């Protein structure tokens, strides 16, 4: 098998109980760990279940709708396979996995991402909003390298926001001005 072993998933990057991930609230350091953990699990999932790019495309990380769905599915899997869980929990996960695969197919079809190319998800422009620019396909040349670049950029963006926040605090009181 070309994918990661099951044993890889038993050694999480952060040793703590499973918990929901709110991608909007993660610090730079938290985001880096969560991206790597989710990527590792998604890679395992696609190999283990032989999932096509129409369910999990290589550039899933560029589409928030796919990130949120896969993140929720990952949490559900972690909880279902927790040693303290009821013995029928994995069966519940597999039942829910059927529904999740249908939603993933819908998200992938709507986004336009494919095996060898990606484009931003099209968004409906509401009356009064500025229309978006043209949507261009971008070839996916080296998925792993592109994922690393994406994570580094996301971590830096979060770090910049954190630095700006701390720089805005009053040096004497630590409060916002």
Tab-separated table of N, CA and C in Angstrom:
chain	number	residue	atom	x	y	z
A	1	UNK	N	0.848	-1.183	0.000
A	1	UNK	CA	0.000	0.000	0.000
A	1	UNK	C	0.887	1.237	0.000
A	2	UNK	N	0.493	2.251	-0.760
A	2	UNK	CA	1.283	3.476	-0.872
A	2	UNK	C	0.977	4.485	0.217
A	3	UNK	N	-0.122	4.336	0.922
A	3	UNK	CA	-0.544	5.328	1.904
A	3	UNK	C	0.055	5.073	3.267
A	4	UNK	N	-0.252	5.935	4.211
A	4	UNK	CA	0.262	5.789	5.560
A	4	UNK	C	-0.355	4.583	6.246
A	5	UNK	N	0.364	4.031	7.191
A	5	UNK	CA	-0.130	2.900	7.964
A	5	UNK	C	-1.097	3.367	9.034
A	6	UNK	N	-1.939	2.424	9.500
A	6	UNK	CA	-2.852	2.732	10.596
A	6	UNK	C	-2.074	3.183	11.827
A	7	UNK	N	-0.886	2.625	12.042
A	7	UNK	CA	-0.089	2.976	13.215
A	7	UNK	C	0.264	4.451	13.225
A	8	UNK	N	0.416	5.070	12.060
A	8	UNK	CA	0.728	6.492	11.991
A	8	UNK	C	-0.355	7.328	12.666
A	9	UNK	N	-1.584	6.873	12.594
A	9	UNK	CA	-2.701	7.639	13.130
A	9	UNK	C	-2.841	7.475	14.637
A	10	UNK	N	-2.173	6.476	15.194
A	10	UNK	CA	-2.214	6.267	16.643
A	10	UNK	C	-1.210	7.147	17.365
A	11	UNK	N	-0.403	7.883	16.634
A	11	UNK	CA	0.603	8.765	17.218
A	11	UNK	C	0.294	10.198	16.797
A	12	UNK	N	-0.719	10.822	17.456
A	12	UNK	CA	-1.102	12.177	17.043
A	12	UNK	C	0.023	13.173	17.294
A	13	UNK	N	-0.026	14.269	16.538
A	13	UNK	CA	0.964	15.320	16.706
A	13	UNK	C	0.786	16.043	18.040
A	14	UNK	N	-0.447	16.083	18.537
A	14	UNK	CA	-0.703	16.679	19.847
A	14	UNK	C	-1.472	15.662	20.690
A	15	UNK	N	-0.914	15.269	21.826
A	15	UNK	CA	-1.555	14.241	22.655
A	15	UNK	C	-2.639	14.838	23.556
A	16	UNK	N	-3.838	14.930	23.045
A	16	UNK	CA	-4.960	15.442	23.823
A	16	UNK	C	-6.237	14.798	23.316
A	17	UNK	N	-7.311	14.853	24.101
A	17	UNK	CA	-8.568	14.249	23.651
A	17	UNK	C	-9.081	14.942	22.388
A	18	UNK	N	-9.835	14.213	21.565
A	18	UNK	CA	-10.420	14.831	20.373
A	18	UNK	C	-11.328	15.991	20.764
A	19	UNK	N	-11.298	17.030	19.941
A	19	UNK	CA	-12.121	18.202	20.199
A	19	UNK	C	-12.439	18.870	18.866
A	20	UNK	N	-13.583	19.547	18.794
A	20	UNK	CA	-13.899	20.259	17.553
A	20	UNK	C	-12.856	21.334	17.262
A	21	UNK	N	-12.589	21.533	15.986
A	21	UNK	CA	-11.625	22.540	15.545
A	21	UNK	C	-12.401	23.695	14.922
A	22	UNK	N	-12.238	24.877	15.494
A	22	UNK	CA	-12.795	26.077	14.867
A	22	UNK	C	-11.628	26.742	14.138
A	23	UNK	N	-11.555	26.536	12.845
A	23	UNK	CA	-10.436	27.018	12.042
A	23	UNK	C	-10.304	28.536	12.098
A	24	UNK	N	-11.390	29.227	12.403
A	24	UNK	CA	-11.354	30.690	12.467
A	24	UNK	C	-10.636	31.210	13.704
A	25	UNK	N	-10.508	30.381	14.734
A	25	UNK	CA	-9.982	30.857	16.010
A	25	UNK	C	-8.610	30.294	16.372
A	26	UNK	N	-8.019	29.500	15.513
A	26	UNK	CA	-6.734	28.881	15.843
A	26	UNK	C	-5.594	29.893	15.816
A	27	UNK	N	-4.681	29.739	16.755
A	27	UNK	CA	-3.451	30.525	16.712
A	27	UNK	C	-2.575	29.974	15.590
A	28	UNK	N	-1.498	30.662	15.300
A	28	UNK	CA	-0.581	30.207	14.248
A	28	UNK	C	-0.048	28.815	14.568
A	29	UNK	N	0.390	28.611	15.801
A	29	UNK	CA	0.964	27.320	16.181
A	29	UNK	C	-0.087	26.211	16.162
A	30	UNK	N	-1.288	26.521	16.662
A	30	UNK	CA	-2.371	25.536	16.649
A	30	UNK	C	-2.733	25.166	15.210
A	31	UNK	N	-2.814	26.161	14.352
A	31	UNK	CA	-3.180	25.910	12.957
A	31	UNK	C	-2.171	25.004	12.280
A	32	UNK	N	-0.903	25.248	12.507
A	32	UNK	CA	0.122	24.412	11.880
A	32	UNK	C	-0.058	22.950	12.264
A	33	UNK	N	-0.243	22.695	13.548
A	33	UNK	CA	-0.427	21.322	14.020
A	33	UNK	C	-1.701	20.719	13.446
A	34	UNK	N	-2.789	21.481	13.467
A	34	UNK	CA	-4.069	20.952	12.981
A	34	UNK	C	-4.030	20.675	11.476
A	35	UNK	N	-3.391	21.564	10.701
A	35	UNK	CA	-3.267	21.320	9.258
A	35	UNK	C	-2.512	20.021	9.000
A	36	UNK	N	-1.404	19.836	9.694
A	36	UNK	CA	-0.597	18.633	9.478
A	36	UNK	C	-1.341	17.380	9.909
A	37	UNK	N	-2.041	17.462	11.031
A	37	UNK	CA	-2.811	16.325	11.531
A	37	UNK	C	-3.946	15.976	10.565
A	38	UNK	N	-4.693	16.987	10.112
A	38	UNK	CA	-5.802	16.735	9.196
A	38	UNK	C	-5.282	16.197	7.868
A	39	UNK	N	-4.208	16.764	7.370
A	39	UNK	CA	-3.636	16.297	6.103
A	39	UNK	C	-3.225	14.827	6.194
A	40	UNK	N	-2.601	14.475	7.304
A	40	UNK	CA	-2.178	13.082	7.501
A	40	UNK	C	-3.381	12.156	7.512
A	41	UNK	N	-4.450	12.564	8.207
A	41	UNK	CA	-5.641	11.727	8.283
A	41	UNK	C	-6.352	11.647	6.933
A	42	UNK	N	-6.474	12.773	6.221
A	42	UNK	CA	-7.128	12.770	4.910
A	42	UNK	C	-6.362	11.858	3.952
A	43	UNK	N	-5.048	11.896	4.008
A	43	UNK	CA	-4.238	11.012	3.161
A	43	UNK	C	-4.514	9.549	3.496
A	44	UNK	N	-4.568	9.240	4.792
A	44	UNK	CA	-4.896	7.879	5.221
A	44	UNK	C	-6.294	7.487	4.728
A	45	UNK	N	-7.266	8.386	4.891
A	45	UNK	CA	-8.652	8.105	4.505
A	45	UNK	C	-8.764	7.809	3.017
A	46	UNK	N	-8.159	8.641	2.197
A	46	UNK	CA	-8.300	8.449	0.746
A	46	UNK	C	-7.628	7.161	0.287
A	47	UNK	N	-6.496	6.806	0.910
A	47	UNK	CA	-5.835	5.545	0.554
A	47	UNK	C	-6.616	4.336	1.070
A	48	UNK	N	-7.051	4.395	2.318
A	48	UNK	CA	-7.745	3.269	2.936
A	48	UNK	C	-9.047	2.936	2.225
A	49	UNK	N	-9.784	3.963	1.836
A	49	UNK	CA	-11.088	3.741	1.218
A	49	UNK	C	-11.068	3.908	-0.303
A	50	UNK	N	-9.905	4.111	-0.884
A	50	UNK	CA	-9.798	4.240	-2.332
A	50	UNK	C	-10.659	5.360	-2.889
A	51	UNK	N	-10.642	6.505	-2.229
A	51	UNK	CA	-11.529	7.602	-2.617
A	51	UNK	C	-10.983	8.351	-3.828
A	52	UNK	N	-11.832	8.612	-4.812
A	52	UNK	CA	-11.398	9.343	-5.997
A	52	UNK	C	-11.323	10.848	-5.721
A	53	UNK	N	-10.723	11.568	-6.649
A	53	UNK	CA	-10.598	13.023	-6.532
A	53	UNK	C	-11.966	13.706	-6.556
A	54	UNK	N	-12.999	13.020	-7.020
A	54	UNK	CA	-14.342	13.600	-6.997
A	54	UNK	C	-14.912	13.628	-5.583
A	55	UNK	N	-14.263	12.937	-4.643
A	55	UNK	CA	-14.660	12.954	-3.233
A	55	UNK	C	-13.656	13.765	-2.419
A	56	UNK	N	-12.363	13.460	-2.606
A	56	UNK	CA	-11.301	14.222	-1.931
A	56	UNK	C	-10.251	14.579	-2.987
A	57	UNK	N	-10.289	15.808	-3.471
A	57	UNK	CA	-9.313	16.248	-4.465
A	57	UNK	C	-7.998	16.655	-3.793
A	58	UNK	N	-6.912	16.691	-4.544
A	58	UNK	CA	-5.612	17.052	-3.958
A	58	UNK	C	-5.585	18.428	-3.300
A	59	UNK	N	-6.324	19.379	-3.827
A	59	UNK	CA	-6.300	20.744	-3.292
A	59	UNK	C	-7.462	21.006	-2.339
A	60	UNK	N	-7.899	19.996	-1.621
A	60	UNK	CA	-9.015	20.149	-0.678
A	60	UNK	C	-8.752	21.266	0.319
A	61	UNK	N	-7.505	21.458	0.702
A	61	UNK	CA	-7.138	22.448	1.717
A	61	UNK	C	-7.380	23.886	1.268
A	62	UNK	N	-7.558	24.107	-0.033
A	62	UNK	CA	-7.800	25.454	-0.559
A	62	UNK	C	-9.281	25.833	-0.549
A	63	UNK	N	-10.122	24.924	-0.122
A	63	UNK	CA	-11.571	25.125	-0.169
A	63	UNK	C	-12.157	24.967	1.226
A	64	UNK	N	-12.541	26.087	1.853
A	64	UNK	CA	-13.055	26.023	3.228
A	64	UNK	C	-14.200	25.023	3.410
A	65	UNK	N	-15.059	24.906	2.423
A	65	UNK	CA	-16.172	23.969	2.543
A	65	UNK	C	-15.680	22.528	2.699
A	66	UNK	N	-14.588	22.185	2.029
A	66	UNK	CA	-14.008	20.848	2.156
A	66	UNK	C	-13.241	20.710	3.468
A	67	UNK	N	-12.555	21.772	3.867
A	67	UNK	CA	-11.804	21.738	5.136
A	67	UNK	C	-12.754	21.495	6.302
A	68	UNK	N	-13.851	22.244	6.351
A	68	UNK	CA	-14.790	22.092	7.466
A	68	UNK	C	-15.423	20.699	7.464
A	69	UNK	N	-15.793	20.206	6.300
A	69	UNK	CA	-16.415	18.867	6.217
A	69	UNK	C	-15.432	17.784	6.635
A	70	UNK	N	-14.214	17.840	6.096
A	70	UNK	CA	-13.208	16.823	6.430
A	70	UNK	C	-12.786	16.924	7.888
A	71	UNK	N	-12.711	18.119	8.415
A	71	UNK	CA	-12.355	18.302	9.815
A	71	UNK	C	-13.413	17.678	10.725
A	72	UNK	N	-14.678	17.892	10.399
A	72	UNK	CA	-15.763	17.304	11.186
A	72	UNK	C	-15.748	15.778	11.075
A	73	UNK	N	-15.493	15.279	9.886
A	73	UNK	CA	-15.428	13.828	9.684
A	73	UNK	C	-14.256	13.225	10.461
A	74	UNK	N	-13.136	13.941	10.478
A	74	UNK	CA	-11.966	13.487	11.240
A	74	UNK	C	-12.291	13.407	12.728
A	75	UNK	N	-12.922	14.454	13.274
A	75	UNK	CA	-13.306	14.442	14.682
A	75	UNK	C	-14.243	13.279	14.978
A	76	UNK	N	-15.199	13.064	14.108
A	76	UNK	CA	-16.153	11.963	14.284
A	76	UNK	C	-15.405	10.630	14.299
A	77	UNK	N	-14.439	10.473	13.417
A	77	UNK	CA	-13.643	9.246	13.359
A	77	UNK	C	-12.831	9.069	14.649
A	78	UNK	N	-12.184	10.143	15.111
A	78	UNK	CA	-11.402	10.066	16.353
A	78	UNK	C	-12.271	9.633	17.523
A	79	UNK	N	-13.456	10.198	17.613
A	79	UNK	CA	-14.356	9.852	18.707
A	79	UNK	C	-14.881	8.424	18.574
A	80	UNK	N	-15.214	8.018	17.350
A	80	UNK	CA	-15.757	6.673	17.125
A	80	UNK	C	-14.737	5.584	17.460
A	81	UNK	N	-13.459	5.866	17.239
A	81	UNK	CA	-12.428	4.870	17.471
A	81	UNK	C	-11.661	5.095	18.778
A	82	UNK	N	-12.192	5.951	19.638
A	82	UNK	CA	-11.597	6.144	20.957
A	82	UNK	C	-11.792	4.863	21.769
A	83	UNK	N	-10.765	4.410	22.498
A	83	UNK	CA	-10.878	3.163	23.269
A	83	UNK	C	-12.007	3.184	24.306
A	84	UNK	N	-12.406	4.356	24.752
A	84	UNK	CA	-13.473	4.460	25.746
A	84	UNK	C	-14.866	4.441	25.110
A	85	UNK	N	-14.919	4.427	23.777
A	85	UNK	CA	-16.185	4.536	23.054
A	85	UNK	C	-16.926	3.204	23.043
A	86	UNK	N	-18.227	3.283	22.833
A	86	UNK	CA	-19.089	2.124	22.688
A	86	UNK	C	-18.639	1.304	21.471
A	87	UNK	N	-18.756	0.020	21.528
A	87	UNK	CA	-18.311	-0.866	20.451
A	87	UNK	C	-19.018	-0.659	19.128
A	88	UNK	N	-20.200	-0.069	19.134
A	88	UNK	CA	-20.916	0.154	17.878
A	88	UNK	C	-20.609	1.524	17.269
A	89	UNK	N	-19.806	2.329	17.920
A	89	UNK	CA	-19.499	3.672	17.414
A	89	UNK	C	-18.866	3.651	16.022
A	90	UNK	N	-17.932	2.727	15.730
A	90	UNK	CA	-17.370	2.706	14.377
A	90	UNK	C	-18.426	2.452	13.299
A	91	UNK	N	-19.423	1.646	13.612
A	91	UNK	CA	-20.495	1.409	12.645
A	91	UNK	C	-21.271	2.709	12.389
A	92	UNK	N	-21.496	3.489	13.436
A	92	UNK	CA	-22.147	4.793	13.276
A	92	UNK	C	-21.310	5.727	12.415
A	93	UNK	N	-19.979	5.680	12.614
A	93	UNK	CA	-19.108	6.516	11.792
A	93	UNK	C	-19.230	6.130	10.322
A	94	UNK	N	-19.227	4.833	10.041
A	94	UNK	CA	-19.339	4.395	8.654
A	94	UNK	C	-20.683	4.779	8.038
A	95	UNK	N	-21.736	4.730	8.830
A	95	UNK	CA	-23.049	5.162	8.335
A	95	UNK	C	-23.004	6.659	7.998
A	96	UNK	N	-22.413	7.447	8.870
A	96	UNK	CA	-22.305	8.882	8.623
A	96	UNK	C	-21.316	9.194	7.501
A	97	UNK	N	-20.334	8.329	7.313
A	97	UNK	CA	-19.348	8.503	6.248
A	97	UNK	C	-20.018	8.446	4.874
A	98	UNK	N	-21.054	7.635	4.737
A	98	UNK	CA	-21.807	7.573	3.481
A	98	UNK	C	-22.398	8.945	3.165
A	99	UNK	N	-23.031	9.551	4.162
A	99	UNK	CA	-23.613	10.892	3.961
A	99	UNK	C	-22.525	11.925	3.681
A	100	UNK	N	-21.416	11.844	4.405
A	100	UNK	CA	-20.320	12.801	4.222
A	100	UNK	C	-19.740	12.696	2.811
A	101	UNK	N	-19.610	11.478	2.290
A	101	UNK	CA	-19.080	11.316	0.925
A	101	UNK	C	-19.992	11.989	-0.095
A	102	UNK	N	-21.286	11.912	0.105
A	102	UNK	CA	-22.227	12.590	-0.807
A	102	UNK	C	-22.043	14.112	-0.722
A	103	UNK	N	-21.917	14.624	0.498
A	103	UNK	CA	-21.702	16.067	0.647
A	103	UNK	C	-20.364	16.470	0.037
A	104	UNK	N	-19.319	15.666	0.252
A	104	UNK	CA	-18.010	15.972	-0.327
A	104	UNK	C	-18.095	16.022	-1.846
A	105	UNK	N	-18.800	15.075	-2.449
A	105	UNK	CA	-18.980	15.093	-3.914
A	105	UNK	C	-19.659	16.394	-4.357
A	106	UNK	N	-20.675	16.801	-3.612
A	106	UNK	CA	-21.376	18.048	-3.939
A	106	UNK	C	-20.440	19.243	-3.825
A	107	UNK	N	-19.643	19.304	-2.743
A	107	UNK	CA	-18.706	20.420	-2.552
A	107	UNK	C	-17.663	20.445	-3.660
A	108	UNK	N	-17.134	19.277	-4.004
A	108	UNK	CA	-16.105	19.209	-5.052
A	108	UNK	C	-16.688	19.651	-6.388
A	109	UNK	N	-17.885	19.186	-6.704
A	109	UNK	CA	-18.512	19.579	-7.971
A	109	UNK	C	-18.760	21.090	-8.018
A	110	UNK	N	-19.215	21.655	-6.903
A	110	UNK	CA	-19.486	23.091	-6.855
A	110	UNK	C	-18.202	23.913	-6.929
A	111	UNK	N	-17.133	23.405	-6.333
A	111	UNK	CA	-15.889	24.179	-6.287
A	111	UNK	C	-15.143	24.152	-7.616
A	112	UNK	N	-15.229	23.060	-8.317
A	112	UNK	CA	-14.525	22.957	-9.591
A	112	UNK	C	-13.103	22.439	-9.464
A	113	UNK	N	-12.683	22.063	-8.266
A	113	UNK	CA	-11.345	21.511	-8.097
A	113	UNK	C	-11.312	20.090	-8.667
A	114	UNK	N	-10.192	19.725	-9.258
A	114	UNK	CA	-10.048	18.424	-9.917
A	114	UNK	C	-8.727	17.778	-9.512
A	115	UNK	N	-8.450	16.637	-10.091
A	115	UNK	CA	-7.224	15.899	-9.778
A	115	UNK	C	-5.973	16.673	-10.174
A	116	UNK	N	-6.008	17.332	-11.319
A	116	UNK	CA	-4.797	17.960	-11.855
A	116	UNK	C	-4.840	19.484	-11.895
A	117	UNK	N	-5.972	20.075	-11.469
A	117	UNK	CA	-6.079	21.534	-11.494
A	117	UNK	C	-7.068	21.988	-10.424
A	118	UNK	N	-6.945	23.246	-10.071
A	118	UNK	CA	-7.803	23.803	-9.039
A	118	UNK	C	-8.244	25.194	-9.463
A	119	UNK	N	-9.361	25.609	-8.917
A	119	UNK	CA	-9.812	26.985	-9.096
A	119	UNK	C	-10.589	27.358	-7.841
A	120	UNK	N	-10.613	28.640	-7.516
A	120	UNK	CA	-11.381	29.062	-6.336
A	120	UNK	C	-12.855	28.713	-6.501
A	121	UNK	N	-13.488	28.404	-5.397
A	121	UNK	CA	-14.915	28.116	-5.410
A	121	UNK	C	-15.679	29.353	-5.879
A	122	UNK	N	-16.589	29.142	-6.801
A	122	UNK	CA	-17.417	30.255	-7.283
A	122	UNK	C	-18.398	30.646	-6.193
A	123	UNK	N	-18.564	31.930	-6.050
A	123	UNK	CA	-19.474	32.450	-5.036
A	123	UNK	C	-20.534	33.324	-5.724
A	124	UNK	N	-21.753	33.181	-5.285
A	124	UNK	CA	-22.834	34.008	-5.830
A	124	UNK	C	-22.639	35.445	-5.361
A	125	UNK	N	-22.782	36.372	-6.272
A	125	UNK	CA	-22.683	37.792	-5.941
A	125	UNK	C	-24.087	38.303	-5.674
A	126	UNK	N	-24.295	38.832	-4.494
A	126	UNK	CA	-25.601	39.363	-4.134
A	126	UNK	C	-25.751	40.779	-4.673
A	127	UNK	N	-26.983	41.210	-4.871
A	127	UNK	CA	-27.205	42.573	-5.346
A	127	UNK	C	-26.503	43.593	-4.444
A	128	UNK	N	-25.777	44.509	-5.073
A	128	UNK	CA	-25.049	45.532	-4.342
A	128	UNK	C	-23.606	45.180	-4.051
A	129	UNK	N	-23.235	43.917	-4.223
A	129	UNK	CA	-21.844	43.510	-3.992
A	129	UNK	C	-21.038	43.686	-5.272
A	130	UNK	N	-19.759	43.903	-5.086
A	130	UNK	CA	-18.856	43.998	-6.234
A	130	UNK	C	-18.669	42.609	-6.842
A	131	UNK	N	-18.751	42.485	-8.149
A	131	UNK	CA	-18.512	41.181	-8.774
A	131	UNK	C	-17.046	40.785	-8.600
A	132	UNK	N	-16.828	39.506	-8.454
A	132	UNK	CA	-15.469	39.008	-8.317
A	132	UNK	C	-14.758	39.005	-9.656
A	133	UNK	N	-13.451	38.821	-9.597
A	133	UNK	CA	-12.665	38.753	-10.820
A	133	UNK	C	-12.865	37.427	-11.524
A	134	UNK	N	-12.217	37.276	-12.648
A	134	UNK	CA	-12.344	36.005	-13.379
A	134	UNK	C	-11.753	34.858	-12.560
A	135	UNK	N	-12.353	33.698	-12.718
A	135	UNK	CA	-11.890	32.506	-12.007
A	135	UNK	C	-11.085	31.663	-12.986
A	136	UNK	N	-9.824	31.490	-12.669
A	136	UNK	CA	-8.905	30.755	-13.539
A	136	UNK	C	-8.512	29.421	-12.908
A	137	UNK	N	-8.362	28.415	-13.739
A	137	UNK	CA	-7.820	27.142	-13.279
A	137	UNK	C	-6.320	27.284	-13.077
A	138	UNK	N	-5.816	26.649	-12.011
A	138	UNK	CA	-4.388	26.614	-11.730
A	138	UNK	C	-3.962	25.152	-11.732
A	139	UNK	N	-2.916	24.804	-12.482
A	139	UNK	CA	-2.482	23.406	-12.476
A	139	UNK	C	-1.903	23.014	-11.116
A	140	UNK	N	-2.140	21.771	-10.731
A	140	UNK	CA	-1.537	21.210	-9.523
A	140	UNK	C	-0.318	20.431	-9.993
A	141	UNK	N	0.859	20.935	-9.662
A	141	UNK	CA	2.102	20.350	-10.158
A	141	UNK	C	2.723	19.410	-9.129
A	142	UNK	N	2.860	19.875	-7.888
A	142	UNK	CA	3.449	19.089	-6.806
A	142	UNK	C	2.590	19.311	-5.575
A	143	UNK	N	1.603	18.466	-5.387
A	143	UNK	CA	0.595	18.653	-4.344
A	143	UNK	C	1.223	18.815	-2.965
A	144	UNK	N	2.176	17.972	-2.605
A	144	UNK	CA	2.754	18.044	-1.267
A	144	UNK	C	3.498	19.359	-1.044
A	145	UNK	N	4.283	19.772	-2.019
A	145	UNK	CA	5.008	21.045	-1.895
A	145	UNK	C	4.025	22.209	-1.827
A	146	UNK	N	2.962	22.153	-2.620
A	146	UNK	CA	1.962	23.216	-2.617
A	146	UNK	C	1.214	23.256	-1.284
A	147	UNK	N	0.974	22.086	-0.681
A	147	UNK	CA	0.327	22.044	0.635
A	147	UNK	C	1.231	22.693	1.684
A	148	UNK	N	2.515	22.374	1.658
A	148	UNK	CA	3.458	22.961	2.619
A	148	UNK	C	3.488	24.478	2.462
A	149	UNK	N	3.532	24.966	1.232
A	149	UNK	CA	3.501	26.417	0.986
A	149	UNK	C	2.225	27.038	1.543
A	150	UNK	N	1.094	26.359	1.339
A	150	UNK	CA	-0.184	26.844	1.840
A	150	UNK	C	-0.168	26.948	3.364
A	151	UNK	N	0.313	25.898	4.029
A	151	UNK	CA	0.349	25.896	5.499
A	151	UNK	C	1.276	26.993	6.009
A	152	UNK	N	2.446	27.115	5.407
A	152	UNK	CA	3.377	28.168	5.829
A	152	UNK	C	2.763	29.554	5.670
A	153	UNK	N	2.060	29.788	4.570
A	153	UNK	CA	1.413	31.080	4.339
A	153	UNK	C	0.290	31.316	5.345
A	154	UNK	N	-0.509	30.269	5.630
A	154	UNK	CA	-1.592	30.415	6.595
A	154	UNK	C	-1.037	30.699	7.984
A	155	UNK	N	-0.004	29.988	8.379
A	155	UNK	CA	0.618	30.202	9.685
A	155	UNK	C	1.185	31.618	9.765
A	156	UNK	N	1.839	32.081	8.711
A	156	UNK	CA	2.400	33.439	8.713
A	156	UNK	C	1.305	34.491	8.787
A	157	UNK	N	0.215	34.269	8.043
A	157	UNK	CA	-0.907	35.213	8.084
A	157	UNK	C	-1.463	35.304	9.499
A	158	UNK	N	-1.622	34.169	10.160
A	158	UNK	CA	-2.132	34.156	11.534
A	158	UNK	C	-1.134	34.818	12.488
A	159	UNK	N	0.135	34.549	12.273
A	159	UNK	CA	1.181	35.151	13.112
A	159	UNK	C	1.173	36.678	12.957
A	160	UNK	N	1.005	37.156	11.743
A	160	UNK	CA	0.944	38.604	11.494
A	160	UNK	C	-0.244	39.235	12.229
A	161	UNK	N	-1.385	38.572	12.202
A	161	UNK	CA	-2.571	39.070	12.913
A	161	UNK	C	-2.298	39.101	14.421
A	162	UNK	N	-1.696	38.036	14.931
A	162	UNK	CA	-1.378	37.992	16.361
A	162	UNK	C	-0.393	39.101	16.732
A	163	UNK	N	0.647	39.268	15.911
A	163	UNK	CA	1.650	40.309	16.187
A	163	UNK	C	1.016	41.696	16.164
A	164	UNK	N	0.143	41.945	15.207
A	164	UNK	CA	-0.530	43.247	15.119
A	164	UNK	C	-1.402	43.480	16.347
A	165	UNK	N	-2.069	42.439	16.805
A	165	UNK	CA	-2.908	42.576	18.002
A	165	UNK	C	-2.049	42.926	19.208
A	166	UNK	N	-0.981	42.179	19.434
A	166	UNK	CA	-0.129	42.440	20.600
A	166	UNK	C	0.563	43.799	20.505
A	167	UNK	N	0.887	44.225	19.297
A	167	UNK	CA	1.517	45.529	19.117
A	167	UNK	C	0.539	46.656	19.434
A	168	UNK	N	-0.761	46.380	19.317
A	168	UNK	CA	-1.753	47.420	19.575
A	168	UNK	C	-2.051	47.584	21.063
A	169	UNK	N	-1.578	46.675	21.897
A	169	UNK	CA	-1.847	46.767	23.328
A	169	UNK	C	-1.012	47.876	23.974
A	170	UNK	N	-1.577	48.508	24.956
A	170	UNK	CA	-0.854	49.522	25.723
A	170	UNK	C	0.280	48.826	26.465
A	171	UNK	N	1.497	49.302	26.296
A	171	UNK	CA	2.665	48.655	26.908
A	171	UNK	C	2.631	48.690	28.431
A	172	UNK	N	2.005	49.681	29.003
A	172	UNK	CA	1.973	49.793	30.461
A	172	UNK	C	0.896	48.945	31.104
A	173	UNK	N	-0.280	48.906	30.475
A	173	UNK	CA	-1.415	48.212	31.098
A	173	UNK	C	-1.730	46.870	30.454
A	174	UNK	N	-1.260	46.657	29.224
A	174	UNK	CA	-1.595	45.425	28.511
A	174	UNK	C	-3.005	45.426	27.966
A	175	UNK	N	-3.647	46.575	28.003
A	175	UNK	CA	-5.032	46.682	27.517
A	175	UNK	C	-5.062	47.302	26.140
A	176	UNK	N	-6.188	47.111	25.461
A	176	UNK	CA	-6.384	47.766	24.175
A	176	UNK	C	-6.593	49.255	24.409
A	177	UNK	N	-6.023	50.110	23.558
A	177	UNK	CA	-6.201	51.547	23.735
A	177	UNK	C	-7.629	51.988	23.475
